[in-house]
CSV table of C-alpha atoms in Angstrom, one decimal:
chain,number,residue,atom,x,y,z
A,1,MET,CA,-51.4,-2.8,-2.0
A,2,SER,CA,-49.5,-5.8,-0.6
A,3,SER,CA,-46.3,-7.5,-1.3
A,4,THR,CA,-46.5,-10.4,-3.7
A,5,GLU,CA,-45.7,-13.7,-1.9
A,6,SER,CA,-42.8,-15.9,-3.0
A,7,VAL,CA,-41.5,-13.4,-5.4
A,8,SER,CA,-38.4,-14.5,-7.3
A,9,PRO,CA,-35.3,-12.3,-6.6
A,10,HIS,CA,-35.0,-11.9,-10.4
A,11,ASP,CA,-38.2,-9.9,-10.2
A,12,VAL,CA,-37.1,-7.5,-7.5
A,13,ILE,CA,-37.3,-3.9,-8.8
A,14,VAL,CA,-33.9,-2.3,-8.6
A,15,CYS,CA,-34.4,1.1,-10.3
A,16,ALA,CA,-36.7,3.2,-12.5
A,17,CYS,CA,-36.1,5.6,-15.4
A,18,GLY,CA,-39.1,7.7,-16.3
A,19,THR,CA,-42.2,5.6,-16.0
A,20,GLN,CA,-40.3,2.3,-16.6
A,21,ASP,CA,-39.3,0.0,-13.7
A,22,TYR,CA,-36.3,-2.3,-14.1
A,23,THR,CA,-35.7,-5.6,-12.3
A,24,ALA,CA,-32.7,-7.5,-11.0
A,25,ARG,CA,-32.8,-9.5,-14.2
A,26,ASP,CA,-32.5,-6.4,-16.3
A,27,ALA,CA,-29.4,-5.3,-14.3
A,28,ILE,CA,-27.9,-8.8,-14.5
A,29,ASP,CA,-28.5,-9.2,-18.3
A,30,ALA,CA,-27.0,-5.7,-18.8
A,31,ALA,CA,-23.9,-6.9,-17.0
A,32,ILE,CA,-23.8,-10.0,-19.3
A,33,PHE,CA,-24.0,-7.6,-22.2
A,34,ARG,CA,-21.0,-5.7,-20.9
A,35,GLY,CA,-19.1,-8.9,-20.3
A,36,GLU,CA,-18.9,-8.4,-16.6
A,37,LEU,CA,-20.8,-11.4,-15.1
A,38,GLU,CA,-18.6,-14.4,-15.8
A,39,GLU,CA,-16.1,-13.8,-12.9
A,40,LYS,CA,-19.0,-13.4,-10.4
A,41,TRP,CA,-20.7,-16.5,-11.8
A,42,GLN,CA,-17.5,-18.6,-11.4
A,43,THR,CA,-17.0,-17.4,-7.9
A,44,PHE,CA,-20.6,-18.4,-7.1
A,45,LEU,CA,-20.1,-21.9,-8.6
A,46,ARG,CA,-17.0,-22.2,-6.4
A,47,HIS,CA,-19.1,-21.4,-3.3
A,48,ILE,CA,-21.7,-24.0,-4.4
A,49,ALA,CA,-18.9,-26.6,-4.9
A,50,ALA,CA,-17.5,-25.8,-1.5
A,51,GLU,CA,-20.8,-26.3,0.2
A,52,GLU,CA,-21.4,-29.6,-1.6
A,53,ARG,CA,-17.9,-30.8,-0.6
A,54,ALA,CA,-18.4,-29.8,3.0
A,55,ASP,CA,-21.6,-31.9,3.0
A,56,GLU,CA,-19.7,-34.9,1.6
A,57,LEU,CA,-17.1,-34.6,4.3
A,58,GLU,CA,-19.8,-34.0,6.9
A,59,LEU,CA,-17.8,-30.8,7.9
A,60,GLU,CA,-19.0,-29.4,11.2
A,61,LEU,CA,-19.8,-25.8,10.6
A,62,ASP,CA,-18.6,-23.2,13.1
A,63,GLU,CA,-21.9,-21.6,14.0
A,64,SER,CA,-20.3,-18.8,16.0
A,65,ALA,CA,-18.2,-17.7,13.0
A,66,ILE,CA,-21.2,-17.8,10.7
A,67,SER,CA,-23.2,-15.9,13.2
A,68,ALA,CA,-20.5,-13.3,13.6
A,69,ALA,CA,-20.3,-12.7,9.9
A,70,ALA,CA,-24.0,-12.3,9.7
A,71,GLN,CA,-24.0,-9.9,12.6
A,72,GLU,CA,-21.3,-7.8,11.0
A,73,PHE,CA,-23.4,-7.6,7.9
A,74,ARG,CA,-26.4,-6.5,9.9
A,75,TYR,CA,-24.4,-3.7,11.6
A,76,ARG,CA,-22.9,-2.6,8.4
A,77,HIS,CA,-26.5,-2.1,7.0
A,78,ASP,CA,-27.9,-0.7,10.2
A,79,LEU,CA,-30.1,-3.7,10.7
A,80,ILE,CA,-30.2,-3.7,14.5
A,81,THR,CA,-33.3,-5.8,15.2
A,82,ALA,CA,-34.6,-9.0,13.8
A,83,GLU,CA,-37.6,-7.1,12.5
A,84,GLU,CA,-35.4,-4.7,10.6
A,85,THR,CA,-33.4,-7.5,9.1
A,86,GLU,CA,-36.6,-9.4,8.1
A,87,ALA,CA,-38.0,-6.3,6.4
A,88,TRP,CA,-34.8,-5.6,4.6
A,89,LEU,CA,-34.7,-9.2,3.3
A,90,ALA,CA,-38.4,-9.2,2.3
A,91,ASN,CA,-37.9,-5.9,0.4
A,92,ARG,CA,-35.5,-7.8,-1.8
A,93,GLY,CA,-37.5,-11.0,-2.1
A,94,LEU,CA,-35.2,-12.9,0.4
A,95,THR,CA,-35.8,-15.0,3.5
A,96,PHE,CA,-33.9,-15.6,6.7
A,97,ASP,CA,-33.0,-19.0,5.2
A,98,ASP,CA,-31.4,-17.3,2.2
A,99,PHE,CA,-29.5,-15.0,4.6
A,100,SER,CA,-28.1,-17.8,6.8
A,101,ASP,CA,-27.4,-20.1,3.9
A,102,TYR,CA,-25.3,-17.4,2.2
A,103,PHE,CA,-23.0,-17.0,5.2
A,104,ALA,CA,-22.7,-20.8,5.6
A,105,ARG,CA,-21.5,-21.1,2.0
A,106,LYS,CA,-18.9,-18.4,2.5
A,107,TYR,CA,-17.7,-20.2,5.6
A,108,CYS,CA,-17.3,-23.5,3.7
A,109,VAL,CA,-15.1,-21.8,1.2
A,110,GLY,CA,-12.7,-20.6,3.9
A,111,ALA,CA,-12.9,-23.8,6.0
A,112,LEU,CA,-11.9,-26.3,3.3
A,113,ASP,CA,-8.2,-26.7,3.0
A,114,GLU,CA,-8.3,-29.2,0.1
A,115,GLY,CA,-8.9,-28.2,-3.5
A,116,PHE,CA,-12.4,-28.6,-5.0
A,117,CYS,CA,-13.4,-28.1,-8.5
A,118,PRO,CA,-16.7,-26.4,-9.3
A,119,GLU,CA,-18.9,-27.9,-12.1
A,120,GLN,CA,-18.5,-25.9,-15.3
A,121,ILE,CA,-22.0,-24.6,-16.1
A,122,GLU,CA,-22.8,-21.8,-18.4
A,123,TYR,CA,-25.0,-19.2,-16.8
A,124,THR,CA,-27.6,-19.3,-19.6
A,125,ALA,CA,-27.7,-23.1,-19.4
A,126,ALA,CA,-28.1,-23.3,-15.6
A,127,ASP,CA,-31.2,-24.5,-13.9
A,128,PRO,CA,-33.6,-21.7,-12.9
A,129,GLU,CA,-33.1,-22.7,-9.2
A,130,LEU,CA,-29.4,-22.3,-9.5
A,131,ARG,CA,-29.7,-18.9,-11.3
A,132,GLU,CA,-32.2,-17.8,-8.6
A,133,LEU,CA,-29.7,-18.7,-5.9
A,134,PHE,CA,-27.1,-16.7,-7.8
A,135,VAL,CA,-29.3,-13.6,-7.6
A,136,VAL,CA,-29.4,-14.1,-3.8
A,137,GLU,CA,-25.6,-14.1,-3.7
A,138,LEU,CA,-25.5,-11.0,-5.9
A,139,ILE,CA,-27.8,-9.2,-3.6
A,140,LEU,CA,-26.2,-10.1,-0.3
A,141,SER,CA,-22.6,-9.6,-1.6
A,142,GLY,CA,-23.5,-6.1,-2.9
A,143,ALA,CA,-22.6,-7.1,-6.4
A,144,LEU,CA,-26.1,-6.4,-7.7
A,145,GLY,CA,-25.9,-2.9,-6.3
A,146,ASP,CA,-22.8,-2.3,-8.4
A,147,MET,CA,-24.4,-3.7,-11.5
A,148,THR,CA,-27.5,-1.5,-10.9
A,149,THR,CA,-25.3,1.6,-10.6
A,150,LYS,CA,-23.7,0.9,-14.0
A,151,PHE,CA,-27.0,0.1,-15.6
A,152,MET,CA,-28.5,3.3,-14.3
A,153,ARG,CA,-25.6,5.3,-15.7
A,154,ARG,CA,-26.3,4.0,-19.1
A,155,LEU,CA,-30.1,4.7,-18.8
A,156,ALA,CA,-29.3,8.3,-17.7
A,157,ALA,CA,-26.7,8.8,-20.4
A,158,ARG,CA,-29.3,8.0,-23.1
A,159,CYS,CA,-31.9,10.3,-21.5
A,160,ALA,CA,-29.5,13.2,-21.2
A,161,GLY,CA,-28.3,13.6,-24.7
A,162,LYS,CA,-29.2,13.2,-28.3
A,163,GLU,CA,-30.2,9.7,-29.5
A,164,PRO,CA,-27.1,7.9,-30.8
A,165,THR,CA,-26.8,7.8,-34.5
A,166,PRO,CA,-27.3,4.4,-36.4
A,167,ASP,CA,-23.6,4.4,-37.1
A,168,ALA,CA,-22.7,4.9,-33.4
A,169,ILE,CA,-25.0,2.0,-32.5
A,170,ALA,CA,-23.7,-0.2,-35.2
A,171,ALA,CA,-20.1,0.5,-34.0
A,172,GLU,CA,-21.0,-1.0,-30.6
A,173,LYS,CA,-22.1,-4.4,-32.0
A,174,PRO,CA,-18.6,-5.8,-32.8
A,175,LYS,CA,-17.4,-4.7,-29.4
A,176,PHE,CA,-20.2,-6.5,-27.8
A,177,LEU,CA,-19.6,-9.7,-29.8
A,178,HIS,CA,-15.9,-9.6,-28.8
A,179,ARG,CA,-16.7,-9.1,-25.1
A,180,ILE,CA,-18.9,-12.2,-25.0
A,181,SER,CA,-16.8,-14.2,-27.5
A,182,ILE,CA,-19.4,-15.2,-30.0
A,183,GLU,CA,-19.7,-14.9,-33.8
A,184,PRO,CA,-22.5,-13.0,-35.5
A,185,ALA,CA,-24.0,-16.3,-36.7
A,186,GLN,CA,-24.4,-17.4,-33.1
A,187,LEU,CA,-26.1,-14.2,-31.9
A,188,ALA,CA,-29.7,-15.4,-32.4
A,189,HIS,CA,-29.1,-18.6,-30.4
A,190,TRP,CA,-27.3,-16.6,-27.7
A,191,LEU,CA,-30.3,-14.2,-27.3
A,192,GLU,CA,-32.7,-17.2,-27.2
A,193,GLU,CA,-30.7,-18.8,-24.4
A,194,LEU,CA,-30.7,-15.6,-22.5
A,195,GLY,CA,-34.4,-15.1,-23.0
A,196,ARG,CA,-34.0,-11.8,-24.8
A,197,ASP,CA,-34.9,-10.5,-28.3
A,198,PRO,CA,-33.2,-8.3,-30.9
A,199,GLN,CA,-35.1,-5.3,-29.6
A,200,TRP,CA,-33.5,-5.7,-26.2
A,201,LEU,CA,-30.1,-5.9,-27.8
A,202,ASN,CA,-30.7,-2.8,-29.8
A,203,GLU,CA,-31.6,-1.0,-26.6
A,204,MET,CA,-28.4,-2.2,-24.9
A,205,LEU,CA,-26.3,-1.1,-27.9
A,206,ALA,CA,-27.9,2.4,-28.0
A,207,SER,CA,-27.4,2.9,-24.3
A,208,GLU,CA,-23.8,1.8,-24.5
A,209,ALA,CA,-23.2,4.2,-27.4
A,210,ALA,CA,-24.8,7.1,-25.4
A,211,TYR,CA,-22.7,6.2,-22.4
A,212,GLY,CA,-19.5,6.2,-24.5
A,213,THR,CA,-20.3,9.6,-25.9
A,214,HIS,CA,-20.6,11.1,-22.4
A,215,CYS,CA,-17.3,9.4,-21.3
A,216,ASP,CA,-15.5,10.7,-24.4
A,217,THR,CA,-16.6,14.2,-23.7
A,218,LEU,CA,-15.7,14.0,-20.0
A,219,LEU,CA,-12.3,12.1,-20.0
A,220,VAL,CA,-10.1,14.7,-21.8
A,221,PRO,CA,-6.5,15.6,-20.9
A,222,GLU,CA,-7.4,18.9,-19.3
A,223,ALA,CA,-10.1,17.4,-17.0
A,224,ARG,CA,-7.8,14.6,-16.0
A,225,GLN,CA,-4.9,16.9,-15.1
A,226,ARG,CA,-7.2,19.1,-13.0
A,227,GLU,CA,-8.5,16.1,-11.1
A,228,LEU,CA,-5.0,14.7,-10.7
A,229,MET,CA,-3.9,17.9,-8.9
A,230,ALA,CA,-6.9,17.6,-6.6
A,231,LEU,CA,-6.1,14.0,-5.8
A,232,ARG,CA,-2.3,14.3,-5.7
A,233,LEU,CA,-1.9,13.5,-2.0
A,234,HIS,CA,-4.4,10.6,-2.1
A,235,LEU,CA,-2.8,9.0,-5.1
A,236,THR,CA,0.8,9.1,-3.8
A,237,ARG,CA,2.2,5.7,-4.3
A,238,PHE,CA,4.4,4.0,-1.7
A,239,GLU,CA,6.8,1.2,-2.4
A,240,ILE,CA,7.3,-0.9,0.8
A,241,GLU,CA,8.8,-4.0,2.3
A,242,VAL,CA,6.6,-6.0,4.6
A,243,ILE,CA,7.4,-8.7,7.2
A,244,GLU,CA,4.4,-10.6,8.8
A,245,LEU,CA,4.9,-11.6,12.4
A,246,GLU,CA,2.9,-13.5,15.0
A,247,SER,CA,3.1,-11.0,17.9
A,248,HIS,CA,4.0,-7.5,18.9
A,249,ASP,CA,7.1,-8.7,20.7
A,250,ALA,CA,8.4,-10.5,17.6
A,251,ALA,CA,7.7,-7.4,15.5
A,252,GLN,CA,9.7,-5.2,18.0
A,253,GLU,CA,12.6,-7.7,17.9
A,254,ALA,CA,12.6,-7.6,14.0
A,255,LEU,CA,12.5,-3.7,14.2
A,256,PHE,CA,15.6,-3.8,16.5
A,257,CYS,CA,17.4,-6.1,14.1
A,258,VAL,CA,16.9,-3.7,11.2
A,259,GLN,CA,17.5,-0.5,13.0
A,260,GLU,CA,20.3,-1.5,15.4
A,261,ASP,CA,22.0,-4.5,13.7
A,262,GLY,CA,21.8,-3.1,10.2
A,263,MET,CA,20.1,-6.2,8.8
A,264,SER,CA,17.8,-5.9,5.8
A,265,MET,CA,14.1,-6.6,6.0
A,266,GLU,CA,14.6,-9.7,3.7
A,267,GLU,CA,17.5,-11.0,5.8
A,268,VAL,CA,15.4,-10.8,9.0
A,269,ALA,CA,12.5,-12.5,7.4
A,270,THR,CA,14.7,-15.2,5.9
A,271,GLU,CA,16.6,-15.9,9.2
A,272,GLU,CA,13.4,-16.1,11.3
A,273,ARG,CA,11.3,-17.7,8.5
A,274,TYR,CA,8.7,-14.9,8.4
A,275,PRO,CA,6.6,-14.2,5.4
A,276,TYR,CA,8.1,-11.3,3.4
A,277,ARG,CA,7.0,-9.3,0.4
A,278,ARG,CA,7.5,-6.1,-1.5
A,279,ALA,CA,4.3,-4.2,-2.4
A,280,ASN,CA,3.0,-1.0,-4.0
A,281,LEU,CA,0.0,0.8,-2.5
A,282,LEU,CA,-1.8,4.1,-2.8
A,283,LEU,CA,-2.3,6.3,0.2
A,284,GLU,CA,-6.1,6.4,-0.3
A,285,ASP,CA,-6.3,2.6,0.0
A,286,LEU,CA,-5.0,2.7,3.5
A,287,PRO,CA,-7.2,3.1,6.7
A,288,VAL,CA,-7.3,6.7,7.9
A,289,ASP,CA,-5.1,6.1,11.0
A,290,ALA,CA,-2.5,4.4,8.8
A,291,GLN,CA,-2.5,7.2,6.3
A,292,LEU,CA,-1.3,9.6,8.9
A,293,LYS,CA,1.6,7.3,9.8
A,294,TYR,CA,2.7,6.9,6.2
A,295,LEU,CA,2.6,10.7,5.6
A,296,SER,CA,4.9,11.2,8.6
A,297,VAL,CA,7.8,9.1,7.3
A,298,SER,CA,10.5,9.4,4.6
A,299,PRO,CA,12.0,6.7,2.3
A,300,GLY,CA,14.2,4.4,4.3
A,301,ASP,CA,12.1,4.8,7.5
A,302,LEU,CA,10.3,2.0,9.3
A,303,LEU,CA,6.8,2.3,10.7
A,304,GLU,CA,6.0,1.1,14.2
A,305,PRO,CA,4.6,-2.4,14.1
A,306,MET,CA,0.9,-2.4,13.2
A,307,PRO,CA,-1.8,-5.0,13.9
A,308,HIS,CA,-2.7,-7.1,10.9
A,309,GLY,CA,-5.2,-10.0,11.1
A,310,ASP,CA,-4.1,-12.2,14.0
A,311,GLY,CA,-0.6,-10.8,14.0
A,312,PHE,CA,1.5,-7.8,13.2
A,313,GLU,CA,3.2,-6.2,10.2
A,314,LEU,CA,6.5,-4.4,10.1
A,315,CYS,CA,6.8,-2.1,7.1
A,316,LYS,CA,9.7,-0.2,5.6
A,317,ILE,CA,9.2,2.6,3.2
A,318,ILE,CA,11.4,2.2,0.1
A,319,LYS,CA,10.1,5.0,-2.0
A,320,LYS,CA,7.3,7.7,-2.3
A,321,VAL,CA,6.2,8.3,-5.8
A,322,GLU,CA,4.2,11.4,-7.0
A,323,PRO,CA,1.2,10.4,-9.0
A,324,ARG,CA,1.4,10.7,-12.8
A,325,LEU,CA,-1.2,10.1,-15.4
A,326,GLU,CA,1.3,7.8,-17.2
A,327,ASP,CA,0.7,5.3,-14.3
A,328,PRO,CA,-2.3,3.1,-15.5
A,329,ILE,CA,-3.5,2.8,-11.9
A,330,VAL,CA,-3.4,6.5,-11.3
A,331,LYS,CA,-5.1,7.2,-14.6
A,332,SER,CA,-7.8,4.7,-13.8
A,333,ARG,CA,-8.5,6.3,-10.4
A,334,VAL,CA,-8.7,9.7,-11.9
A,335,ASP,CA,-11.1,8.6,-14.6
A,336,GLN,CA,-13.2,6.8,-12.0
A,337,ARG,CA,-13.5,9.9,-9.9
A,338,LEU,CA,-14.5,12.0,-12.9
A,339,LEU,CA,-17.1,9.5,-13.9
A,340,ASP,CA,-18.5,9.1,-10.4
A,341,GLN,CA,-18.9,12.8,-9.9
A,342,TYR,CA,-20.5,13.3,-13.3
A,343,PHE,CA,-22.9,10.4,-13.3
A,344,SER,CA,-23.9,10.9,-9.7
A,345,LEU,CA,-25.6,14.1,-10.8
A,346,LEU,CA,-26.9,12.6,-14.0
A,347,THR,CA,-28.5,9.5,-12.5
A,348,THR,CA,-30.1,11.6,-9.7
A,349,LYS,CA,-31.8,13.6,-12.4
A,350,TYR,CA,-33.0,10.8,-14.7
A,351,THR,CA,-33.2,7.6,-12.6
A,352,HIS,CA,-34.3,6.4,-9.2
A,353,PRO,CA,-32.9,3.5,-7.2
A,354,ARG,CA,-35.7,1.2,-6.0
A,355,LEU,CA,-34.8,-2.1,-4.3
A,356,SER,CA,-38.2,-3.7,-3.6
A,357,VAL,CA,-40.4,-6.6,-4.6
A,358,PRO,CA,-43.3,-6.0,-7.0
A,359,VAL,CA,-46.7,-5.4,-5.5
A,360,SER,CA,-50.1,-6.6,-6.5
A,361,VAL,CA,-53.6,-5.2,-5.8
A,362,GLU,CA,-55.7,-7.6,-3.7
């Protein structure tokens, strides 16, 4: 057995269910079916436009910044040596050129101060080369992994229960048409552009119906309340005021003005022309070391200045709010935790993640 040369990233096998292998294209098309691809496609087009604009301006790329970003990626994925990186890329149908070009595009987006407008191209109407480059971006950004996880959950849901009834499948069709904003009369053309047939659509509808049945059984008031109690501390919400400052000394001076002079945070920020904002955040979204600091203070207290980017932040706690299911964000986090726990077991039983290129017998 040997790896097929010059395999398209579209053909990379991302998972299996039973004896059936599924490719990156399958996971991407399933994301299109769910109406979840457009935002990622537009972000990609913006990256392409930034790269083209940088070429027009003959922008000098900061190779050290690009290299640092690539190095951080390698460490995050435990790719210590060049050989490990090459094997990781090859397993996904990618090359070192794909790898370096990806980080160069990301650099261009951050380096360009002026506005640039990406060309408006529909995914289904894009050239094959552009769509292939998009898959490269999905793989390296981690987005393809997220799409594959969602795809595997629906495959597992269909394996784990009774086959959805015709009525349940039919009920999914208008939801699908609404998500992708087409009329029934346009469906045949839409499928043709995507390169899929009615049988594929029926499979998608059935899998979505099965997934919905599992979710409806799982996301009930009693289960949500139990999970909320387990997550009560993690989902505590903090209302805060924040001043952004350029140095630790400036942050200490602002802290003194608030504590000793009785000035408000907004007054200090206005007087010294520092960026100021009010924000809401959940405890679990903070780094672990910051969580301990937030738990040790009461409403009205100020935290010691904390590093943030190239400067520091001074934060004042306005309010601590106990989590309630009436809060849409809290409810969403609780539901996500319930789904993650349940489908983690289900996908382990019925599916297998497999990120690799197809193989051929010589």
